Each structure stands twice: as structure tokens, then as C-alpha cells.
Coordinates of C-alpha atoms in Angstrom, one line a residue:
Chain D
M87 CA -8.6 18.7 -9.5
N88 CA -6.1 16.3 -7.8
I89 CA -4.1 16.8 -4.6
L90 CA -0.9 15.3 -6.0
E91 CA -0.8 18.1 -8.7
I92 CA -1.6 20.8 -6.2
I93 CA 1.2 19.5 -3.9
A94 CA 3.6 19.3 -7.1
K95 CA 2.8 22.9 -8.1
K96 CA 3.6 24.4 -4.8
R97 CA 6.7 22.0 -4.5
D98 CA 7.9 23.7 -7.5
G99 CA 7.3 27.1 -6.3
Q100 CA 4.2 27.8 -8.4
K101 CA 1.2 29.8 -7.4
L102 CA -2.1 28.1 -6.3
S103 CA -5.4 29.4 -7.6
E104 CA -8.3 30.0 -5.2
A105 CA -10.1 26.8 -6.5
E106 CA -6.9 24.6 -5.6
I107 CA -6.6 26.1 -2.2
T108 CA -10.4 25.8 -1.6
F109 CA -10.1 22.2 -2.8
F110 CA -7.2 21.3 -0.2
I111 CA -8.9 22.9 2.7
N112 CA -12.2 21.1 1.9
E113 CA -11.0 17.7 0.9
Y114 CA -8.5 17.7 3.9
T115 CA -11.0 18.9 6.6
K116 CA -14.6 17.9 5.4
T117 CA -14.3 14.9 3.1
Q118 CA -11.0 13.8 4.4
T119 CA -10.1 12.4 1.1
V120 CA -6.7 14.2 1.4
K121 CA -4.7 12.7 4.1
D122 CA -2.6 13.8 6.8
Y123 CA 0.6 13.1 5.0
Q124 CA -0.4 14.8 1.9
A125 CA -1.4 17.9 3.8
A126 CA 2.1 17.8 5.7
A127 CA 4.0 17.7 2.2
L128 CA 1.9 20.6 1.0
L129 CA 2.5 22.6 4.4
M130 CA 6.1 22.0 4.1
A131 CA 6.3 23.1 0.4
I132 CA 4.2 26.1 1.7
Y133 CA 6.7 26.7 4.5
I134 CA 9.6 26.7 2.2
H135 CA 8.2 28.5 -1.0
G136 CA 5.7 30.8 0.9
L137 CA 2.2 32.0 -0.2
D138 CA 1.7 35.4 -1.7
D139 CA -1.2 37.9 -0.7
K140 CA -3.7 36.4 -2.9
E141 CA -3.0 32.7 -2.0
T142 CA -3.0 33.8 1.9
Y143 CA -6.5 35.4 1.2
Y144 CA -7.9 32.4 -0.4
L145 CA -6.5 30.1 2.3
T146 CA -8.0 32.4 4.9
K147 CA -11.3 32.4 3.2
A148 CA -11.5 28.7 2.7
M149 CA -10.5 28.2 6.4
L150 CA -13.3 30.6 7.7
A151 CA -15.9 28.9 5.3
S152 CA -14.8 25.5 6.9
G153 CA -16.9 26.3 9.9
N154 CA -19.7 28.6 11.6
T155 CA -19.4 32.2 12.4
I156 CA -20.6 33.9 15.5
D157 CA -22.9 37.0 15.2
L158 CA -22.6 39.4 17.9
S159 CA -25.0 41.9 16.8
S160 CA -27.7 41.2 19.5
I161 CA -25.0 42.3 22.1
P162 CA -25.0 46.1 22.9
G163 CA -21.6 48.0 23.2
V164 CA -18.3 47.9 21.5
K165 CA -17.1 44.3 21.0
I166 CA -13.4 43.9 21.0
D167 CA -11.2 41.0 20.4
K168 CA -7.7 41.2 21.7
H169 CA -5.2 38.5 20.6
S170 CA -1.4 38.0 21.0
T171 CA 0.8 35.8 18.7
G172 CA 2.0 34.7 22.1
G173 CA 5.4 34.1 23.7
V174 CA 6.8 32.8 27.0
G175 CA 5.2 34.6 30.0
D176 CA 2.8 36.6 27.9
K177 CA -0.3 37.2 30.2
V178 CA -1.4 40.5 28.7
S179 CA -4.8 39.2 27.5
L180 CA -5.5 38.0 31.1
I181 CA -4.7 41.5 32.6
L182 CA -6.0 43.6 29.9
S183 CA -9.5 41.9 29.6
P184 CA -10.9 42.7 33.0
I185 CA -9.4 46.3 32.6
M186 CA -11.3 46.7 29.5
M187 CA -14.5 45.4 30.8
S188 CA -14.3 48.0 33.6
L189 CA -14.0 50.5 30.9
G190 CA -17.3 49.2 29.4
Y191 CA -16.2 47.2 26.7
K192 CA -17.4 43.8 25.8
I193 CA -14.7 41.3 25.4
A194 CA -14.9 38.3 23.2
K195 CA -12.1 35.8 22.5
L196 CA -11.7 32.4 21.2
S197 CA -8.2 31.1 22.1
G198 CA -6.1 28.3 20.9
K199 CA -3.6 26.3 22.9
G200 CA 0.0 27.2 23.0
L201 CA 1.8 26.3 19.8
G202 CA 5.3 25.2 20.1
H203 CA 7.1 26.6 23.2
T204 CA 4.7 29.2 24.0
G205 CA 1.8 28.8 26.5
G206 CA -1.6 29.7 25.4
T207 CA -4.3 31.8 27.4
I208 CA -6.4 28.8 27.5
D209 CA -3.7 26.5 29.0
K210 CA -3.2 29.2 31.5
L211 CA -7.1 29.4 32.5
E212 CA -7.2 25.7 32.6
S213 CA -4.4 25.4 34.9
I214 CA -6.5 27.1 37.6
G215 CA -9.6 24.8 36.7
V216 CA -11.5 27.3 34.6
Q217 CA -14.0 25.7 32.2
T218 CA -12.9 26.9 28.7
S219 CA -14.8 24.5 26.7
L220 CA -18.4 26.1 26.3
T221 CA -21.3 25.9 23.9
S222 CA -22.1 29.0 21.9
S223 CA -25.4 29.8 23.8
Q224 CA -23.3 29.3 27.1
Y225 CA -20.6 31.9 26.0
M226 CA -23.1 34.4 24.4
K227 CA -25.1 34.2 27.7
L228 CA -21.6 35.1 29.5
L229 CA -21.1 38.0 27.3
K230 CA -24.5 39.6 27.6
K231 CA -24.5 39.0 31.5
I232 CA -21.0 39.9 32.5
G233 CA -19.4 41.2 29.4
I234 CA -16.7 38.8 28.6
F235 CA -15.7 35.4 27.4
I236 CA -12.5 33.8 26.7
V237 CA -13.3 30.2 25.5
A238 CA -11.2 27.4 23.7
Q239 CA -11.9 27.3 20.0
T240 CA -14.8 25.1 19.5
E241 CA -15.1 22.3 16.8
D242 CA -17.5 24.3 14.7
I243 CA -15.3 27.5 14.5
V244 CA -12.7 27.3 11.7
P245 CA -12.4 23.5 12.0
A246 CA -9.9 23.5 9.3
D247 CA -7.6 25.8 11.6
K248 CA -7.7 23.2 14.4
K249 CA -6.7 20.2 12.1
L250 CA -4.0 22.2 10.4
Y251 CA -2.8 23.7 13.9
A252 CA -2.2 20.1 15.2
L253 CA -0.6 18.9 12.0
R254 CA 1.8 22.0 11.9
N255 CA 2.9 21.3 15.4
A256 CA 3.9 17.7 14.5
T257 CA 5.7 18.6 11.3
S258 CA 7.8 21.6 12.1
T259 CA 5.7 23.8 9.9
V260 CA 4.4 26.1 12.6
G261 CA 6.6 29.2 11.8
S262 CA 5.4 30.0 8.4
R263 CA 4.2 33.6 8.2
P264 CA 1.2 33.0 5.7
L265 CA 0.1 30.1 7.7
I266 CA 0.2 32.0 11.1
A267 CA -1.6 34.9 9.5
A268 CA -4.4 32.9 7.9
S269 CA -4.6 30.9 11.2
I270 CA -5.1 34.1 13.3
V271 CA -7.2 36.1 11.0
S272 CA -9.7 33.4 10.0
K273 CA -10.5 32.9 13.6
K274 CA -10.9 36.5 14.4
L275 CA -13.1 36.9 11.2
A276 CA -15.3 34.0 12.5
L277 CA -16.2 36.0 15.6
K278 CA -17.8 39.2 14.5
T279 CA -16.5 41.8 16.7
D280 CA -16.2 45.6 16.1
Y281 CA -12.5 45.8 16.6
V282 CA -9.5 43.4 16.7
F283 CA -6.5 44.3 18.6
L284 CA -3.5 42.3 17.7
D285 CA -0.1 42.1 19.6
V286 CA 2.6 40.6 17.6
K287 CA 5.5 39.5 19.5
V288 CA 9.1 40.0 18.6
G289 CA 12.1 38.1 19.9
D290 CA 13.4 34.4 20.7
G291 CA 10.4 33.9 23.2
G292 CA 7.7 34.1 20.2
F293 CA 7.5 33.4 16.6
C294 CA 9.1 36.3 15.2
P295 CA 12.7 36.6 16.0
T296 CA 13.3 40.0 14.6
V297 CA 11.3 43.2 14.1
A298 CA 11.4 42.6 10.4
D299 CA 9.8 39.2 10.9
A300 CA 7.0 40.8 12.9
T301 CA 6.4 43.6 10.6
A302 CA 6.1 41.4 7.7
L303 CA 3.6 39.1 9.6
A304 CA 1.6 42.3 10.8
E305 CA 1.4 43.5 7.2
I306 CA 0.0 40.3 5.9
M307 CA -2.5 40.2 8.7
L308 CA -3.6 44.0 8.0
K309 CA -4.0 43.2 4.3
L310 CA -6.2 40.3 5.2
F311 CA -8.3 42.2 7.6
K312 CA -8.8 44.9 5.0
A313 CA -9.7 42.5 2.4
F314 CA -12.3 41.1 4.7
N315 CA -13.5 44.5 5.7
R316 CA -12.6 44.2 9.6
K317 CA -11.3 47.0 11.6
A318 CA -7.9 46.0 13.1
I319 CA -5.0 47.7 14.9
I320 CA -1.8 45.5 15.2
H321 CA 1.0 46.2 17.8
I322 CA 4.5 44.9 17.7
T323 CA 6.0 44.3 21.2
D324 CA 9.3 43.2 22.6
M325 CA 9.4 39.5 23.5
T326 CA 13.2 39.1 23.5
Q327 CA 12.8 38.6 27.4
P328 CA 9.8 36.6 28.9
L329 CA 7.2 39.0 29.8
G330 CA 6.6 40.0 33.4
R331 CA 8.0 37.9 36.3
A332 CA 6.4 34.7 36.0
I333 CA 6.6 31.8 33.4
G334 CA 4.4 28.9 33.9
N335 CA 0.7 28.5 33.6
A336 CA -0.5 28.8 37.0
I337 CA 1.9 31.3 38.3
E338 CA 1.3 33.4 35.5
I339 CA -2.4 33.6 36.8
K340 CA -0.9 34.6 40.2
E341 CA 1.0 37.4 38.5
T342 CA -1.9 38.6 36.7
I343 CA -4.1 38.7 40.1
E344 CA -1.2 40.5 41.7
F345 CA -1.0 43.1 38.9
L346 CA -4.7 43.9 39.1
N347 CA -4.4 44.2 42.9
N348 CA -1.3 46.5 42.4
E349 CA 1.1 44.2 44.1
N350 CA 4.8 43.3 42.7
V351 CA 4.0 45.1 39.5
S352 CA 6.4 44.5 36.7
E353 CA 7.1 48.1 35.0
E354 CA 7.7 46.4 31.6
L355 CA 4.3 44.7 31.7
K356 CA 2.7 47.9 33.1
E357 CA 4.0 49.9 30.1
I358 CA 2.5 47.3 27.7
I359 CA -0.9 47.0 29.5
Y360 CA -1.4 50.9 29.4
C361 CA -0.2 51.3 25.9
F362 CA -2.8 48.6 24.8
A363 CA -5.6 49.8 26.9
S364 CA -5.0 53.4 25.8
S365 CA -4.7 52.4 22.3
I366 CA -8.3 50.8 22.5
L367 CA -9.7 53.8 24.2
L368 CA -8.2 56.2 21.6
T369 CA -9.2 54.0 18.6
T370 CA -12.8 53.5 19.7
K371 CA -12.9 57.3 20.7
Q372 CA -13.7 56.5 24.3
A373 CA -10.8 58.9 25.3
K374 CA -9.6 61.8 23.4
A375 CA -6.0 62.1 24.5
I376 CA -3.5 59.7 26.0
K377 CA -3.6 61.5 29.3
Q378 CA -7.2 61.0 29.7
A379 CA -7.0 57.4 28.8
Y380 CA -4.1 56.7 31.3
K381 CA -6.3 58.2 34.1
M382 CA -9.2 56.0 33.0
I383 CA -7.0 53.0 33.5
D384 CA -5.6 54.3 36.6
D385 CA -9.0 54.7 38.1
V386 CA -10.4 51.0 37.4
L387 CA -7.2 49.7 38.8
A388 CA -7.1 51.9 42.0
S389 CA -11.0 51.0 42.5
K390 CA -10.3 47.3 42.1
T391 CA -13.1 47.1 39.7
A392 CA -10.8 45.4 37.2
L393 CA -9.7 42.9 39.9
N394 CA -13.3 42.1 40.8
N395 CA -14.0 41.6 37.2
F396 CA -11.2 39.0 36.9
Y397 CA -13.1 37.0 39.6
L398 CA -16.4 37.0 37.9
Chain H
M1081 CA 17.3 12.8 18.9
N1082 CA 14.0 14.4 17.9
I1083 CA 12.2 14.2 14.5
L1084 CA 10.9 17.8 14.6
E1085 CA 14.4 19.1 15.0
I1086 CA 15.6 16.8 12.0
I1087 CA 12.5 18.1 10.0
A1088 CA 13.3 21.6 10.9
K1089 CA 17.0 21.3 9.9
K1090 CA 16.3 20.1 6.4
R1091 CA 13.5 22.5 6.2
D1092 CA 15.9 25.3 6.8
G1093 CA 18.4 23.8 4.2
Q1094 CA 20.7 22.4 6.5
K1095 CA 22.6 19.2 6.2
L1096 CA 21.7 16.0 8.3
S1097 CA 24.2 13.8 10.1
E1098 CA 24.6 10.0 9.7
A1099 CA 23.1 9.9 13.2
E1100 CA 20.0 11.7 12.1
I1101 CA 19.3 10.1 9.0
T1102 CA 19.6 6.7 10.6
F1103 CA 17.3 7.9 13.4
F1104 CA 14.7 8.9 10.9
I1105 CA 14.9 5.6 8.9
N1106 CA 14.8 3.4 12.1
E1107 CA 12.1 5.3 13.8
Y1108 CA 9.9 5.6 10.6
T1109 CA 10.2 2.0 9.5
K1110 CA 11.2 -0.1 12.6
T1111 CA 9.5 1.6 15.8
Q1112 CA 7.1 3.6 13.7
T1113 CA 7.4 6.3 16.4
V1114 CA 7.9 8.8 13.3
K1115 CA 4.5 9.1 11.6
D1116 CA 3.6 9.2 7.9
Y1117 CA 2.9 12.9 7.9
Q1118 CA 6.3 13.6 9.5
A1119 CA 8.2 11.5 7.1
A1120 CA 6.1 13.3 4.3
A1121 CA 7.1 16.7 5.6
L1122 CA 10.8 15.7 5.6
L1123 CA 10.7 14.0 2.1
M1124 CA 9.1 17.3 0.9
A1125 CA 12.0 19.4 2.5
I1126 CA 14.6 16.8 1.0
Y1127 CA 12.9 17.1 -2.4
I1128 CA 13.2 20.9 -2.4
H1129 CA 16.5 21.4 -0.5
G1130 CA 18.3 18.0 -1.7
L1131 CA 20.7 15.8 0.0
D1132 CA 24.5 16.0 -0.6
D1133 CA 26.8 13.0 -1.5
K1134 CA 27.3 12.2 2.2
E1135 CA 23.7 12.4 3.3
T1136 CA 22.7 10.4 0.4
Y1137 CA 25.3 7.5 1.3
Y1138 CA 23.9 7.7 4.8
L1139 CA 20.5 7.5 3.6
T1140 CA 21.4 4.6 1.3
K1141 CA 23.3 2.8 4.2
A1142 CA 20.4 3.1 6.7
M1143 CA 17.9 1.9 4.1
L1144 CA 20.1 -1.1 3.3
A1145 CA 20.4 -1.9 7.2
S1146 CA 16.7 -1.8 7.6
G1147 CA 16.4 -5.4 6.3
N1148 CA 18.2 -8.4 5.1
T1149 CA 20.7 -8.9 2.3
I1150 CA 20.8 -12.0 0.0
D1151 CA 24.1 -13.9 -0.5
L1152 CA 24.5 -15.2 -3.9
S1153 CA 28.1 -16.8 -3.2
S1154 CA 26.7 -20.3 -3.5
I1155 CA 25.8 -19.8 -7.1
P1156 CA 28.4 -20.5 -9.6
G1157 CA 28.9 -18.0 -12.7
V1158 CA 28.6 -14.4 -13.2
K1159 CA 25.6 -13.0 -11.5
I1160 CA 24.3 -9.9 -13.0
D1161 CA 21.4 -7.6 -12.2
K1162 CA 20.0 -5.3 -14.7
H1163 CA 17.8 -2.5 -13.5
S1164 CA 16.1 0.6 -15.5
T1165 CA 14.8 3.7 -14.0
G1166 CA 11.7 2.9 -16.2
G1167 CA 9.6 4.8 -18.7
V1168 CA 6.6 4.1 -20.6
G1169 CA 6.9 1.1 -22.8
D1170 CA 10.3 0.1 -21.3
K1171 CA 10.3 -3.7 -21.7
V1172 CA 14.3 -4.0 -22.0
S1173 CA 14.8 -6.0 -18.9
L1174 CA 12.2 -8.7 -20.2
I1175 CA 14.1 -9.1 -23.5
L1176 CA 17.6 -8.5 -22.3
S1177 CA 17.3 -11.4 -19.4
P1178 CA 16.6 -14.4 -21.6
I1179 CA 19.3 -13.3 -23.9
M1180 CA 21.8 -13.0 -21.3
M1181 CA 20.8 -16.3 -19.7
S1182 CA 21.4 -17.9 -23.2
L1183 CA 24.9 -16.4 -22.9
G1184 CA 25.5 -18.1 -19.6
Y1185 CA 24.8 -15.5 -17.1
K1186 CA 23.0 -15.8 -13.9
I1187 CA 20.4 -13.0 -13.8
A1188 CA 19.2 -12.0 -10.3
K1189 CA 16.6 -9.2 -10.1
L1190 CA 14.4 -7.7 -7.4
S1191 CA 11.8 -5.3 -8.9
G1192 CA 9.4 -2.8 -7.6
K1193 CA 6.0 -1.8 -9.0
G1194 CA 5.8 1.0 -11.3
L1195 CA 6.3 4.5 -9.8
G1196 CA 3.9 7.3 -11.1
H1197 CA 3.2 6.7 -14.6
T1198 CA 5.9 4.3 -15.4
G1199 CA 4.9 0.6 -15.3
G1200 CA 7.2 -1.9 -13.5
T1201 CA 8.5 -5.2 -14.8
I1202 CA 6.8 -6.7 -12.0
D1203 CA 3.2 -5.1 -13.2
K1204 CA 4.2 -6.6 -16.7
L1205 CA 4.8 -10.0 -15.5
E1206 CA 2.0 -10.2 -13.1
S1207 CA -0.4 -9.0 -16.1
I1208 CA 0.2 -12.6 -17.7
G1209 CA -0.2 -14.3 -14.2
V1210 CA 3.5 -14.8 -13.6
Q1211 CA 3.9 -15.4 -9.8
T1212 CA 6.3 -12.7 -8.6
S1213 CA 6.0 -13.1 -4.7
L1214 CA 8.5 -15.7 -3.8
T1215 CA 10.3 -16.8 -0.7
S1216 CA 14.1 -16.4 -0.7
S1217 CA 14.3 -20.2 -0.7
Q1218 CA 12.0 -20.4 -3.7
Y1219 CA 14.0 -17.9 -5.9
M1220 CA 17.4 -19.2 -4.8
K1221 CA 16.3 -22.6 -6.2
L1222 CA 15.2 -20.7 -9.4
L1223 CA 18.5 -19.2 -10.0
K1224 CA 20.6 -22.4 -9.3
K1225 CA 18.2 -24.5 -11.5
I1226 CA 17.3 -22.2 -14.5
G1227 CA 19.7 -19.3 -14.1
I1228 CA 17.3 -16.5 -13.2
F1229 CA 14.8 -15.0 -11.1
I1230 CA 12.8 -11.8 -11.4
V1231 CA 10.7 -11.4 -8.3
A1232 CA 8.9 -8.6 -6.6
Q1233 CA 10.8 -6.9 -3.9
T1234 CA 10.1 -8.9 -0.7
E1235 CA 9.1 -7.3 2.8
D1236 CA 12.5 -8.3 4.4
I1237 CA 14.6 -6.6 1.5
V1238 CA 15.1 -2.9 2.2
P1239 CA 11.6 -2.5 4.0
A1240 CA 12.5 1.1 4.5
D1241 CA 12.3 1.6 0.7
K1242 CA 8.8 -0.1 0.3
K1243 CA 7.4 2.3 2.8
L1244 CA 9.1 5.5 1.5
Y1245 CA 8.3 4.4 -2.0
A1246 CA 4.5 4.3 -1.2
L1247 CA 4.8 7.6 0.8
R1248 CA 6.6 9.4 -2.0
N1249 CA 4.0 8.2 -4.6
A1250 CA 1.2 9.7 -2.4
T1251 CA 3.0 13.0 -1.8
S1252 CA 4.4 14.1 -5.1
T1253 CA 8.0 13.5 -3.8
V1254 CA 8.9 10.9 -6.2
G1255 CA 11.2 12.7 -8.6
S1256 CA 14.0 13.6 -6.0
R1257 CA 17.4 12.6 -7.3
P1258 CA 18.8 11.4 -4.0
L1259 CA 15.8 9.7 -2.9
I1260 CA 15.5 7.9 -6.3
A1261 CA 19.3 7.0 -6.1
A1262 CA 19.0 5.6 -2.5
S1263 CA 16.0 3.7 -3.5
I1264 CA 17.4 1.9 -6.3
V1265 CA 21.1 1.6 -5.0
S1266 CA 19.9 0.1 -1.6
K1267 CA 17.9 -2.6 -3.3
K1268 CA 20.8 -3.4 -5.7
L1269 CA 23.1 -3.6 -2.8
A1270 CA 21.1 -5.8 -0.8
L1271 CA 21.2 -8.5 -3.6
K1272 CA 25.0 -9.3 -3.8
T1273 CA 25.3 -9.9 -7.5
D1274 CA 28.7 -9.5 -9.1
Y1275 CA 27.7 -6.6 -11.6
V1276 CA 24.9 -4.1 -11.6
F1277 CA 23.9 -2.7 -15.0
L1278 CA 21.7 0.3 -14.8
D1279 CA 19.8 2.1 -17.5
V1280 CA 18.9 5.6 -16.6
K1281 CA 16.1 7.0 -19.0
V1282 CA 16.0 10.4 -20.3
G1283 CA 12.7 12.3 -21.4
D1284 CA 9.2 12.9 -20.6
G1285 CA 8.4 9.1 -20.4
G1286 CA 10.7 8.7 -17.5
F1287 CA 11.8 10.6 -14.5
C1288 CA 14.9 12.4 -16.0
P1289 CA 13.4 15.0 -18.5
T1290 CA 16.7 16.0 -19.8
V1291 CA 20.2 14.4 -20.4
A1292 CA 21.7 16.7 -17.6
D1293 CA 19.0 15.1 -15.2
A1294 CA 20.0 11.7 -16.1
T1295 CA 23.8 12.5 -16.0
A1296 CA 23.3 13.9 -12.5
L1297 CA 21.4 10.9 -11.3
A1298 CA 23.8 8.4 -12.9
E1299 CA 26.6 10.3 -11.0
I1300 CA 25.1 10.2 -7.7
M1301 CA 24.6 6.3 -8.1
L1302 CA 28.0 5.7 -9.3
K1303 CA 29.4 7.5 -6.3
L1304 CA 27.1 5.4 -4.1
F1305 CA 28.1 2.0 -5.9
K1306 CA 31.9 2.9 -5.4
A1307 CA 31.3 3.8 -1.7
F1308 CA 29.8 0.4 -1.2
N1309 CA 32.4 -1.2 -3.4
R1310 CA 30.1 -2.7 -5.9
K1311 CA 30.8 -2.8 -9.6
A1312 CA 28.2 -0.9 -11.7
I1313 CA 27.8 0.3 -15.2
I1314 CA 25.3 2.9 -16.0
H1315 CA 23.7 3.5 -19.4
I1316 CA 21.7 6.8 -20.3
T1317 CA 19.1 6.1 -22.8
D1318 CA 16.6 8.0 -24.7
M1319 CA 13.1 7.9 -23.2
T1320 CA 11.7 10.9 -25.2
Q1321 CA 9.4 8.5 -27.0
P1322 CA 7.8 5.2 -25.5
L1323 CA 10.0 2.4 -26.1
G1324 CA 9.4 0.0 -28.9
R1325 CA 5.7 -0.3 -30.2
A1326 CA 3.6 -1.4 -27.2
I1327 CA 2.7 0.5 -24.2
G1328 CA 0.5 -1.6 -21.6
N1329 CA 1.7 -4.4 -19.3
A1330 CA 0.3 -7.4 -21.2
I1331 CA 0.9 -6.1 -24.9
E1332 CA 4.5 -5.3 -23.9
I1333 CA 4.9 -9.0 -23.0
K1334 CA 3.5 -9.9 -26.4
E1335 CA 6.1 -7.4 -27.9
T1336 CA 8.9 -9.1 -25.9
I1337 CA 7.9 -12.4 -27.3
E1338 CA 7.7 -11.3 -30.8
F1339 CA 11.3 -9.8 -30.4
L1340 CA 12.9 -12.9 -29.1
N1341 CA 10.9 -14.7 -32.0
N1342 CA 12.4 -12.1 -34.5
E1343 CA 8.9 -10.8 -35.5
N1344 CA 7.9 -7.2 -35.8
V1345 CA 11.3 -6.0 -34.3
S1346 CA 11.3 -2.3 -33.5
E1347 CA 14.8 -1.0 -34.7
E1348 CA 15.3 1.3 -31.8
L1349 CA 14.4 -1.5 -29.2
K1350 CA 16.9 -3.6 -31.1
E1351 CA 19.7 -1.1 -30.8
I1352 CA 19.3 -0.8 -27.0
I1353 CA 19.2 -4.6 -26.3
Y1354 CA 22.2 -5.2 -28.4
C1355 CA 24.0 -2.2 -26.9
F1356 CA 23.3 -3.4 -23.5
A1357 CA 24.0 -7.1 -24.1
S1358 CA 27.3 -6.4 -25.7
S1359 CA 28.3 -4.0 -22.9
I1360 CA 27.7 -6.9 -20.5
L1361 CA 29.7 -9.2 -22.6
L1362 CA 32.7 -6.7 -22.9
T1363 CA 32.6 -5.6 -19.2
T1364 CA 32.6 -9.2 -17.9
K1365 CA 35.3 -10.1 -20.5
Q1366 CA 33.0 -12.7 -22.2
A1367 CA 33.6 -10.9 -25.5
K1368 CA 36.7 -9.1 -26.8
A1369 CA 35.3 -6.8 -29.2
I1370 CA 31.8 -5.3 -30.3
K1371 CA 31.8 -7.4 -33.3
Q1372 CA 32.3 -10.7 -31.5
A1373 CA 29.5 -9.5 -28.9
Y1374 CA 26.9 -8.8 -31.6
K1375 CA 27.6 -12.2 -33.2
M1376 CA 27.0 -14.0 -29.9
I1377 CA 23.7 -12.0 -29.5
D1378 CA 22.7 -12.9 -32.9
D1379 CA 23.3 -16.4 -32.6
V1380 CA 21.2 -17.0 -29.3
L1381 CA 18.3 -15.1 -31.1
A1382 CA 18.6 -17.1 -34.2
S1383 CA 18.7 -20.2 -32.4
K1384 CA 15.6 -19.3 -30.2
T1385 CA 17.4 -20.3 -27.3
A1386 CA 16.6 -16.8 -25.7
L1387 CA 12.9 -17.3 -26.7
N1388 CA 13.0 -20.7 -25.0
N1389 CA 14.5 -19.2 -21.8
F1390 CA 11.7 -16.7 -21.9
Y1391 CA 9.2 -19.5 -21.4
L1392 CA 11.1 -21.3 -18.6

């Protein structure tokens, strides 16, 4: 097998086989016989011509196999992973996590840095000095003890994504749907939670300018989760405006704390938080109806349990 | 100006401005702030979406300006440059050159190595130990003294092409018409001959699989030569079969010598050589009719003047 032939096939709009896609990922990320410029040419051809469902599945599989997976079976309770495709001012993960902890869930989240113009959860946490680079034994201890970890993607988890992510950022190939889907889903699969809750953002502030774009991305990802037998729920939410009041890593943390403390609460942000939290409660059968779910969320906010969890 | 925006424009099928194309060439080849992987992504986008006539003109101009030009005005006589797009077994330049020298022309030729599966004239000469890396003062002396030079493209002549050529070879972006045209024409323009004779090959053995491909490439190049005010004649010839009997650098040299010595002459090769040589004689008004031109060629072959010129 030869990388020049693989590039040429996709350049000409042909489909790549599982063997070809696996070869590309292995040779680029493990043996490094495929060079950055060859990967860049292939990524651009993929950006323009796309990948079909099968090719996207092969890519996700090869990316997942490029590193280790994290077994959470020793941790009791319902383990959930909440992820957003990101957008300007998106601090939902930061607010939702302590709320869900208060409701008894275990939150496990591996997060990337911001892609393009969007800030990542990791950037926001690092802006206030939170240590986000932990070893697996460190974050497993955290999950057992306090019920949450949000850490930066480590070198051993989908290393292929880390490398591709950086290259896409430097070659204007970030916004390709199958590449976004494979990147997100491979990381979610590596961390063996019980449920994945995904938030796909629509609007100029994110990577899907229209509802149609977001729906198309969500459909690709749902197919992938199904193919890998993982339970996943995907929300599509508005990102035509920055979310909440604050944009900027540190001041978004401030808005998060204010929200949990019931100060200066943005109605739009509140609606999304309640929607997600209740969707998790209903999906995992911890609440029987929306009304009950809202009441449970109200309680953990009013009692400041969620706020206290943020400071843990 | 920003390379990521330039890549994104071409990725989305938009046209690039002169400033953007010049920026790319300068930043990639001079300051090297544009990296190989970024150039590779842009080349793939250009391969797939193409360049229009204006963009191809800007690219050729920027490539030409990346290096020095060679002034031949101090050399008396009609200075010609004969170039082939290349193909398996193409040894026409090697045979034609000593014939045209015998007919009083000055032959100036800067040549590249073979691209992809085609062998270059330089590879063939190097296979028999000919020194093809000469300084400009060395090859100007050759042209004055014996009337010919065929040397490898030096670092200072269209350095942008040398870099792009290597990158295209490594990223399956060789066969793009505007990129081929800009590469060939920029080098022809750098060497200020009186006439350029170009041979565009058609068939699996070359880069234009069909006559339509070759015609399209020839049209782009003719427009470029016209825009830069250089006299050029382009032939389109058959390359569906390897040309002549020999394929392989050293044995093609052997076939060249045999041809000039009137031994084992391939009829198909003879037809092309006579066609080109007579076209040069007629274009430059050294012959008035085909018949006279053929006679002139017969004479220099029969007298072994051409053969002796090969050994100079």
C-alpha cells in the first residue's frame, strides 16, 4: 500500500477502503512514514470530496485503535460524558457538570483545546490555574472520590486525533463534517462511559452555520455511536449569538460561578442548562417527567450543592 | 494577509488575487513562514478546483520573480529552447539538439528531473556521467563556444518551482494543468531565448491521457507565453506507446547515438524529429518549404555533423 495512491484516490473523489484508511492513520501517527504534507494533502481532498458513512466508520475505528481506552467499569453509578462542538461563550459543560454531580452522576470528560475561533473547556479551566494534565491513575482517583474529572486529552488517548487536530488547524481543514465526527466520536468511545450527551451548536459562533449542517453532523455521529454500540443523545442548540454574557476564558469561569450562585443568570443559558440536565435525568430514568426533573435541578441550585461541587 | 484564509478560499472554489498568490509563493519559498503542509493543502485545493487564466498568470509571474533570469542577448544567432512535457522513452530533446546545432542554432535548455514515472533529460545525461550542474558563467561559456547547453535547473532559477515540484511529487498533485503550465512556462521565461518549442505528449506514458487534455494544457501555456510576450510553438504528439525502442536512462542515450549514426532508426522517432526540426526551420525562416527543411536535416545526419555535435 502506498500513500500517494491513497491521496490520488481521494483527490479523484473515489472511496477509500478500511485497509487504506487504517494504513494512513497508522503510518501517519505511529511509524510516521507518512509526512505532515502528505496528510495535509489527503485532509484537503477529504474536506472537498467528503467521506461516506463507511469511510467515516473506518476512520473513527483506526483513530480509536491508535491509542488506549479507559475502562470505567470499576466505578459505581451512572457514568456520563457531556460534550459540546463548541462555540464562542459556550460554558455549558462547566455549569452542567457540578449540577449533574449533585444529582448523583459520575462525570467523565476528556476535552480538547479550542479549535479555530472557539475556546475549549480546557482553555477556560487553565485560565484560572486548574491542573488539566493528569495521569490516568490521578483522574480515576478523582472520579472515584469526588465523582468528576475534566482533563485534557492525554497523549495515549486517540493520539491520532491530537496529531490530526493540530494539522487541520494549520491547513484550513477543520470544518469537515466526517473529520469533526471521527474526532469527537473516537474520543468519546475511548472513555467507556454509560451515556454520551452531545451538544451540536448551530450558527456563526460554532462550526455548523445552519441547522441543516448541525443535523447532518449529528446524523453522522449518531450512526457512528450506533455502529460502536454506545448510547448517545445529541442536542442541536442555537449558537447564532455568543452564549450567556461572557466571552473570554477567565470571565466565562466567573459567569459559571455566578450562575451556580444564582447571580446575574442569563435566561438563555438557564434554558439550555435545564434542558440538558432534564434530558439526562429522563434518559437515564432518574426522573419520570420534565416537571420532576426541573424540580430536582432547582433544588441542587438553591441548596448551593452544585456551587460547592464546582469548588471541589 | 494570512495563508489560512488563502487556503480556505481555494478550498471553497473561490478565485485568488495576484496579491494572495504572490504572498503564497514568497512566504513559502523565501521567508518559509508558509510550511510544507500548508502548501500541500493549497496545492490539493488547486488540483481539485483549478486556477483560471488570470490566477495561472499570477502564479507564473510570482514563480518567475522568485529567482534570477538569464540574459542571452550577448550571444549571437537564433537562440532556441526545446522542451517536452515528458513521457516514457522520450529522448527527442537529446536527438534534436545536436541536429539543430548543426543547422546553426544556439540551443539553451534548463531541464528538470523526471516527474512521477517519466524520466527527465537530466536523468538520462547523468546516467552516462555528464556533468549537468554548472554555474551560469560555465554554461554561458558553453553556449558561446559550442552553441549548446543542457543543464539542470539551478537553485537561483525559479527556486519556487524546485520546491513546489518536489512537494507535488510527494503529495499526488503533479497532474494539475495550471500547475504544470506555470512550472514549465516560468522556467522557459527565466531563460531569455528567442523561441520556445514545446512538445506536449498525449497518452498513458505522459501527463495528458487524451488529446483534449494536451490541447487544454497547450492552450494555457500559449496564453501564458503571449501574456509574457515570448514567441512559442507547441506540438502535441502521441505518447500512447513509449517513444522509440529504448526505455531506461542509459539505453536511451545509446538509442540517441544510434539514431544520429543512422543505425536501428525507429520510424516513429524519425517522424517526430523531422517534424520538429522542420517546424523550427520554417518558423525561424531558415527554410522556405518542408521539402527544403527535410533536405537540410538529411544532410546534417548523413554528414555525421549532428553525431559529432553530440560528442562535443
